[in-house]
Amino acid sequence: MAQTIDGRATLESVAREARVSRQTVSNALHRPQVLSPDTLVRVQRAIDALGYRPNRNAQSLRTGESRLIGLRVDPVPTLSGGVLDRFLHALAEGSREHGYQLLVFAPQSPDDELSGYRDLLTTMTVDAFVLTNTHQGDPRLGFLAERGTPVVSFGRPWGAEDDHHWVDVDGAAGTHQAVDHLVAQGHRRIAFLGWPTGSDVGDDRRAGWAAALRAHGLPAGPEATAAEALDLARAAALGLLTGSADRPTAVVCASDVLAVGVLHALHRLGLRAGADVAVTGFDDSPAASLSDPALSSVRQPLEQVAAEVVRVLGALLPRRPMPPPERPSGVLVEPTLVVRESSRARATEATDRPPAQHPTEENA
Amino acid sequence: MAQTIDGRATLESVAREARVSRQTVSNALHRPQVLSPDTLVRVQRAIDALGYRPNRNAQSLRTGESRLIGLRVDPVPTLSGGVLDRFLHALAEGSREHGYQLLVFAPQSPDDELSGYRDLLTTMTVDAFVLTNTHQGDPRLGFLAERGTPVVSFGRPWGAEDDHHWVDVDGAAGTHQAVDHLVAQGHRRIAFLGWPTGSDVGDDRRAGWAAALRAHGLPAGPEATAAEALDLARAAALGLLTGSADRPTAVVCASDVLAVGVLHALHRLGLRAGADVAVTGFDDSPAASLSDPALSSVRQPLEQVAAEVVRVLGALLPRRPMPPPERPSGVLVEPTLVVRESSRARATEATDRPPAQHPTEENA
DNA sequence: CGGGGTAGTTGGAAGGTTCCAATCGCTCAT
DNA sequence: ATGAGCGATTGGAACCTTCCAACTACCCCG
C-alpha cells in the first residue's frame, strides 16, 4: 500500500507492489492481451491500490507525442455570439474521448502569424491543430502541411489550390431550408440580405437562397448587401423594403445581425415582422431568441462539427488503428432552421403549429 | 549547421555546434549571467543556427512542472453570451506571457465532479487551475487546497468558510453606477428586476441598486424577480410596470435577458423604452447592442479580470520571484456602464450627448 | 611559492516512460 | 531425448532536460 515518498506512484513502484517488472506493468496498460490473466489482475490490483496514473510528461518525452491538440482563439470574436462556446466545449469533450486534450492559445505576434504555430510544434507542445476561420491561400495550411502536422479545419478550402482535411457547415443548405420554409408559408417574393460579395461563406449562403428560388420556380427576388453592423443592415433593409412597388414578403439573411437589422427596419416602417414580412437569420445566436419578435434562424450543428473534426483528426493522429486517408477528406454537415415568430404567419400569439419538418424552439 | 537526423535540434546538438557542454547551453537559456560573454554569444549563435527550442516534455519531466493551466468549460454556457470568449482569450494571452499555456477541458463524469481535476493533477498534466462559477462550499476548492494546488477563482468566496485566492467583478458597483446614471437623467422612481433571492451574484447586484437609492436619498423602489428566461422576465416586468399607481420611470436589471424582457413588456404596453421608461441591463452581451432600442448595460472588464487572475496565479506558481502570500488574496475590479438609447431621455434620435463620466458605445 | 577563493565550465545522474532484444519456461514434433 | 517454436516476462537503453557535485584555471594574499 505504501506509495513513493512524495506520494506519487510510478511504474516502478507498481511493479514492486505486484512483483513483476516495469515492462509488465506498462504492458498491462497498453497491451493487456499479451499478459497471462492472473498476472494482469495482480498488476491491476497494484495499480488500483497505489492509485497509479502514468506520468504524461514521461510518456510524451518517450513517444514524442504530447497528445495535445492546439486551437487558436482570436482576439476579436470571429465565430459570432456563443458559437465559440459551443464549439469549444464539444471539441474538448470529443478530444478527451480520444485520449487527447485541448490546448488553447492566443496569437503572440500579429505580424508573424505563423510563429505561434511553429513554436508549439518545435517545443513538442502539441501534436495537431484545429484551424478555424481559414481563408483562401491561408499560409497556415501550407506551413503545417509542409511539416506533416495533422490538421483539420472548420471551414472548406474555397480555393482550388488548397487541399486539406476539413469539416464545414453547408450554409447554402441552410438558406435553402429557410426558403423552403417560407414558400411553405405561402411566400412568393423572397428577398435576400447578405454580406458584400467576395466572402466565401456569404456567397455560399446567397447561393442557397438563389438555388431554392429556382427550385421552386420563383423569380429571383430582390437582394441587398451590408457589412456585419446593425446600422448598415438596417439601412440596407430599408432600401430593400421600400425600393420597389411590390415589396418582398420575406427576407432571408446571411446572419442574425443582418436579420435584426431587418426587424428594426420593419418596425420603423410600421410593418409587423412575421405577419407582414417574414425574416430569417443565420447562426441562432442568443440574440435571435431575444429579439422581438423572436427570430427564426439557421442553427449550425457545432457539436456535430466538433465530433467530425475529432473523428477526422483521429485518423491522422499517430495512434491510428488504420492508415490515414491519402486524399484530403471533407465533411459537410447540415444545419437546421429553428422556426420562431419572425417567420410565422400569425406571429403574436403563435397558436398555430409550425410545419412538421422544421423543429420549433422547444424541441431544437 | 547540420541538425539531428530527424531535423530536431537538442541541447546536445547545440552543445556540439558551440563546442561546449550540454549544461552550458542550458545555462545560456536559464542563467545567462553565469556565462562568460563570449561563450554566451557562441551558444546563442548555435541556438539560432540550429533553430533550437527546448523540448517542453523533457523539461516537464525533469522539473515536475508542466507549465499548463487548466480551465474547465461547462456544457451549458454559464458565462452568458460571449463572456467566455473574451475571458478565454484574455486568459490565454496572459498566461502565455508568464510562460504558461492554457489547457481547456470538459467535465468527464457529471456524477464525480472531481475526477477530472484529480486526473489532470496525478498525470501531471497541469500545474494549476482557474475556476469559474464557484459556489458556496464548492468541493473543488477544498479538494485542490488539500493538495496544495495553485488555484485562483473568477468569483468571490461568498461563504465565510471558503478562503482562497480570487478575482471578481464588483456587481454591486455596477448596479450602483446604473442608478447614478439614471438619477443624473432625472429619474426618481427606479425599480429593480433581479433573479430569485439566494443567488450570491444576483443578491449582490440588487444590493448595489438598493445602496445607490439610499445614497441618493430616494425611497426603495419597487422590485420583482424572475429566472433567466425571456418569457418569465417579461411577465415579471409587466407586473412591475402595471402594479402600482405611480409607475417606475426606470428599471435596473440583473442581466441583459431580464432587461430585454422589460423592453418587450414596455413595447406591449405601448410605452417607449428610453423616453418613457429607462432600462439598464448587465453583461453587455451581444444582444444588448442589437435590441431595439439598444440596451444600456454594465460591462464586465473581463480582460482586466483575466490579467489579475494570471497575476495572482503567477505569485502562486513555482517560478515565483517572491514567496506566495500567506493569506488568500482577493481582487475586486470595477465594471463600467455602457450607455445606449434604452436609458437616454430622447431615445429615438439620440442627438444629445451622453453624460461625460460614462462611456458611450463608441469609446467603450 | 603554496593554499584558499572564485568564476566558468563540465560530466554523471535522475526524472518516468516505452522500445528493443533477449531470456525463460514450456510444449510439441522429430 | 533434443531442438524448434511460442507465449510470457524481463533488463538495458533511450527520449531530453535540469540538478548536483566536482573540476579547472586563475587571481590574490600571506
Short mmCIF file of N, CA, C and O in Angstrom, two decimals, chain A residues 224-263:
data_model
loop_
_atom_site.label_atom_id
_atom_site.label_comp_id
_atom_site.label_asym_id
_atom_site.label_seq_id
_atom_site.Cartn_x
_atom_site.Cartn_y
_atom_site.Cartn_z
N ALA A 224 -29.89 42.70 -51.33
CA ALA A 224 -29.04 43.81 -50.94
C ALA A 224 -27.92 43.27 -50.08
O ALA A 224 -27.96 42.12 -49.65
N THR A 225 -26.91 44.10 -49.89
CA THR A 225 -25.80 43.66 -49.04
C THR A 225 -25.48 44.73 -48.00
O THR A 225 -25.74 45.90 -48.20
N ALA A 226 -24.91 44.28 -46.91
CA ALA A 226 -24.45 45.19 -45.87
C ALA A 226 -23.38 44.48 -45.06
O ALA A 226 -23.41 43.25 -44.92
N ALA A 227 -22.44 45.23 -44.55
CA ALA A 227 -21.44 44.64 -43.67
C ALA A 227 -22.10 44.27 -42.35
O ALA A 227 -23.23 44.68 -42.07
N GLU A 228 -21.39 43.48 -41.55
CA GLU A 228 -21.94 42.94 -40.32
C GLU A 228 -22.05 44.01 -39.22
O GLU A 228 -21.36 43.97 -38.22
N ALA A 229 -22.95 44.98 -39.42
CA ALA A 229 -23.16 46.01 -38.41
C ALA A 229 -24.62 46.40 -38.45
O ALA A 229 -25.23 46.50 -39.52
N LEU A 230 -25.19 46.62 -37.29
CA LEU A 230 -26.62 46.81 -37.19
C LEU A 230 -27.13 48.00 -38.02
O LEU A 230 -28.11 47.88 -38.75
N ASP A 231 -26.46 49.14 -37.92
CA ASP A 231 -26.97 50.32 -38.61
C ASP A 231 -26.90 50.16 -40.13
O ASP A 231 -27.80 50.56 -40.85
N LEU A 232 -25.83 49.53 -40.60
CA LEU A 232 -25.70 49.30 -42.04
C LEU A 232 -26.78 48.33 -42.51
O LEU A 232 -27.37 48.50 -43.58
N ALA A 233 -27.02 47.31 -41.68
CA ALA A 233 -28.04 46.32 -42.04
C ALA A 233 -29.42 46.98 -42.12
O ALA A 233 -30.21 46.72 -43.03
N ARG A 234 -29.70 47.84 -41.15
CA ARG A 234 -31.00 48.49 -41.13
C ARG A 234 -31.19 49.36 -42.37
O ARG A 234 -32.23 49.32 -43.02
N ALA A 235 -30.16 50.10 -42.70
CA ALA A 235 -30.24 50.97 -43.88
C ALA A 235 -30.48 50.14 -45.14
O ALA A 235 -31.34 50.46 -45.98
N ALA A 236 -29.73 49.06 -45.29
CA ALA A 236 -29.87 48.21 -46.46
C ALA A 236 -31.27 47.61 -46.51
O ALA A 236 -31.90 47.50 -47.57
N ALA A 237 -31.79 47.23 -45.33
CA ALA A 237 -33.11 46.62 -45.27
C ALA A 237 -34.18 47.63 -45.66
O ALA A 237 -35.15 47.29 -46.36
N LEU A 238 -34.01 48.87 -45.24
CA LEU A 238 -34.97 49.90 -45.61
C LEU A 238 -35.03 50.03 -47.13
O LEU A 238 -36.11 50.12 -47.72
N GLY A 239 -33.88 50.00 -47.75
CA GLY A 239 -33.85 50.08 -49.20
C GLY A 239 -34.57 48.90 -49.83
O GLY A 239 -35.36 49.06 -50.77
N LEU A 240 -34.33 47.74 -49.28
CA LEU A 240 -34.92 46.51 -49.81
C LEU A 240 -36.45 46.54 -49.70
O LEU A 240 -37.17 46.07 -50.59
N LEU A 241 -36.93 47.12 -48.60
CA LEU A 241 -38.37 47.06 -48.29
C LEU A 241 -39.15 48.20 -48.95
O LEU A 241 -40.37 48.14 -49.05
N THR A 242 -38.46 49.25 -49.34
CA THR A 242 -39.16 50.39 -49.92
C THR A 242 -38.76 50.63 -51.36
O THR A 242 -39.27 51.52 -52.01
N GLY A 243 -37.82 49.84 -51.85
CA GLY A 243 -37.24 50.10 -53.15
C GLY A 243 -38.21 49.96 -54.32
O GLY A 243 -38.22 50.78 -55.23
N SER A 244 -39.05 48.95 -54.29
CA SER A 244 -39.89 48.71 -55.47
C SER A 244 -41.36 48.70 -55.09
O SER A 244 -41.72 48.72 -53.91
N ALA A 245 -42.16 48.63 -56.11
CA ALA A 245 -43.61 48.68 -55.89
C ALA A 245 -44.09 47.43 -55.15
O ALA A 245 -44.80 47.53 -54.14
N ASP A 246 -43.71 46.27 -55.65
CA ASP A 246 -44.15 45.07 -54.94
C ASP A 246 -43.08 44.64 -53.93
O ASP A 246 -42.07 44.05 -54.27
N ARG A 247 -43.35 45.01 -52.72
CA ARG A 247 -42.42 44.75 -51.61
C ARG A 247 -42.27 43.24 -51.39
O ARG A 247 -43.25 42.50 -51.48
N PRO A 248 -41.06 42.78 -51.07
CA PRO A 248 -40.92 41.37 -50.72
C PRO A 248 -41.72 41.06 -49.45
O PRO A 248 -41.87 41.92 -48.59
N THR A 249 -42.22 39.83 -49.37
CA THR A 249 -42.98 39.44 -48.18
C THR A 249 -42.13 38.65 -47.21
O THR A 249 -42.58 38.28 -46.14
N ALA A 250 -40.89 38.40 -47.63
CA ALA A 250 -39.98 37.67 -46.74
C ALA A 250 -38.55 38.03 -47.08
O ALA A 250 -38.24 38.34 -48.23
N VAL A 251 -37.70 38.03 -46.05
CA VAL A 251 -36.27 38.32 -46.26
C VAL A 251 -35.43 37.25 -45.58
O VAL A 251 -35.56 37.03 -44.37
N VAL A 252 -34.60 36.60 -46.37
CA VAL A 252 -33.65 35.64 -45.84
C VAL A 252 -32.32 36.37 -45.64
O VAL A 252 -31.88 37.08 -46.54
N CYS A 253 -31.71 36.18 -44.48
CA CYS A 253 -30.48 36.94 -44.18
C CYS A 253 -29.30 36.01 -43.94
O CYS A 253 -29.45 34.87 -43.49
N ALA A 254 -28.11 36.55 -44.20
CA ALA A 254 -26.88 35.77 -44.08
C ALA A 254 -26.37 35.71 -42.64
O ALA A 254 -25.42 34.99 -42.35
N SER A 255 -26.99 36.49 -41.75
CA SER A 255 -26.55 36.45 -40.35
C SER A 255 -27.66 36.97 -39.46
O SER A 255 -28.61 37.61 -39.93
N ASP A 256 -27.53 36.72 -38.18
CA ASP A 256 -28.53 37.22 -37.24
C ASP A 256 -28.47 38.74 -37.11
O ASP A 256 -29.50 39.40 -36.96
N VAL A 257 -27.29 39.28 -37.17
CA VAL A 257 -27.17 40.74 -37.08
C VAL A 257 -27.91 41.40 -38.24
O VAL A 257 -28.67 42.36 -38.05
N LEU A 258 -27.72 40.87 -39.43
CA LEU A 258 -28.44 41.42 -40.59
C LEU A 258 -29.94 41.27 -40.39
O LEU A 258 -30.71 42.19 -40.67
N ALA A 259 -30.35 40.13 -39.90
CA ALA A 259 -31.78 39.88 -39.72
C ALA A 259 -32.39 40.82 -38.69
O ALA A 259 -33.50 41.33 -38.86
N VAL A 260 -31.64 41.06 -37.64
CA VAL A 260 -32.14 42.01 -36.63
C VAL A 260 -32.25 43.39 -37.25
O VAL A 260 -33.19 44.14 -36.96
N GLY A 261 -31.32 43.72 -38.14
CA GLY A 261 -31.43 44.98 -38.86
C GLY A 261 -32.73 45.07 -39.64
O GLY A 261 -33.39 46.12 -39.68
N VAL A 262 -33.13 43.96 -40.25
CA VAL A 262 -34.40 43.94 -40.98
C VAL A 262 -35.57 44.14 -40.02
O VAL A 262 -36.50 44.90 -40.31
N LEU A 263 -35.51 43.49 -38.88
CA LEU A 263 -36.58 43.67 -37.89
C LEU A 263 -36.71 45.14 -37.50
O LEU A 263 -37.82 45.68 -37.41
#
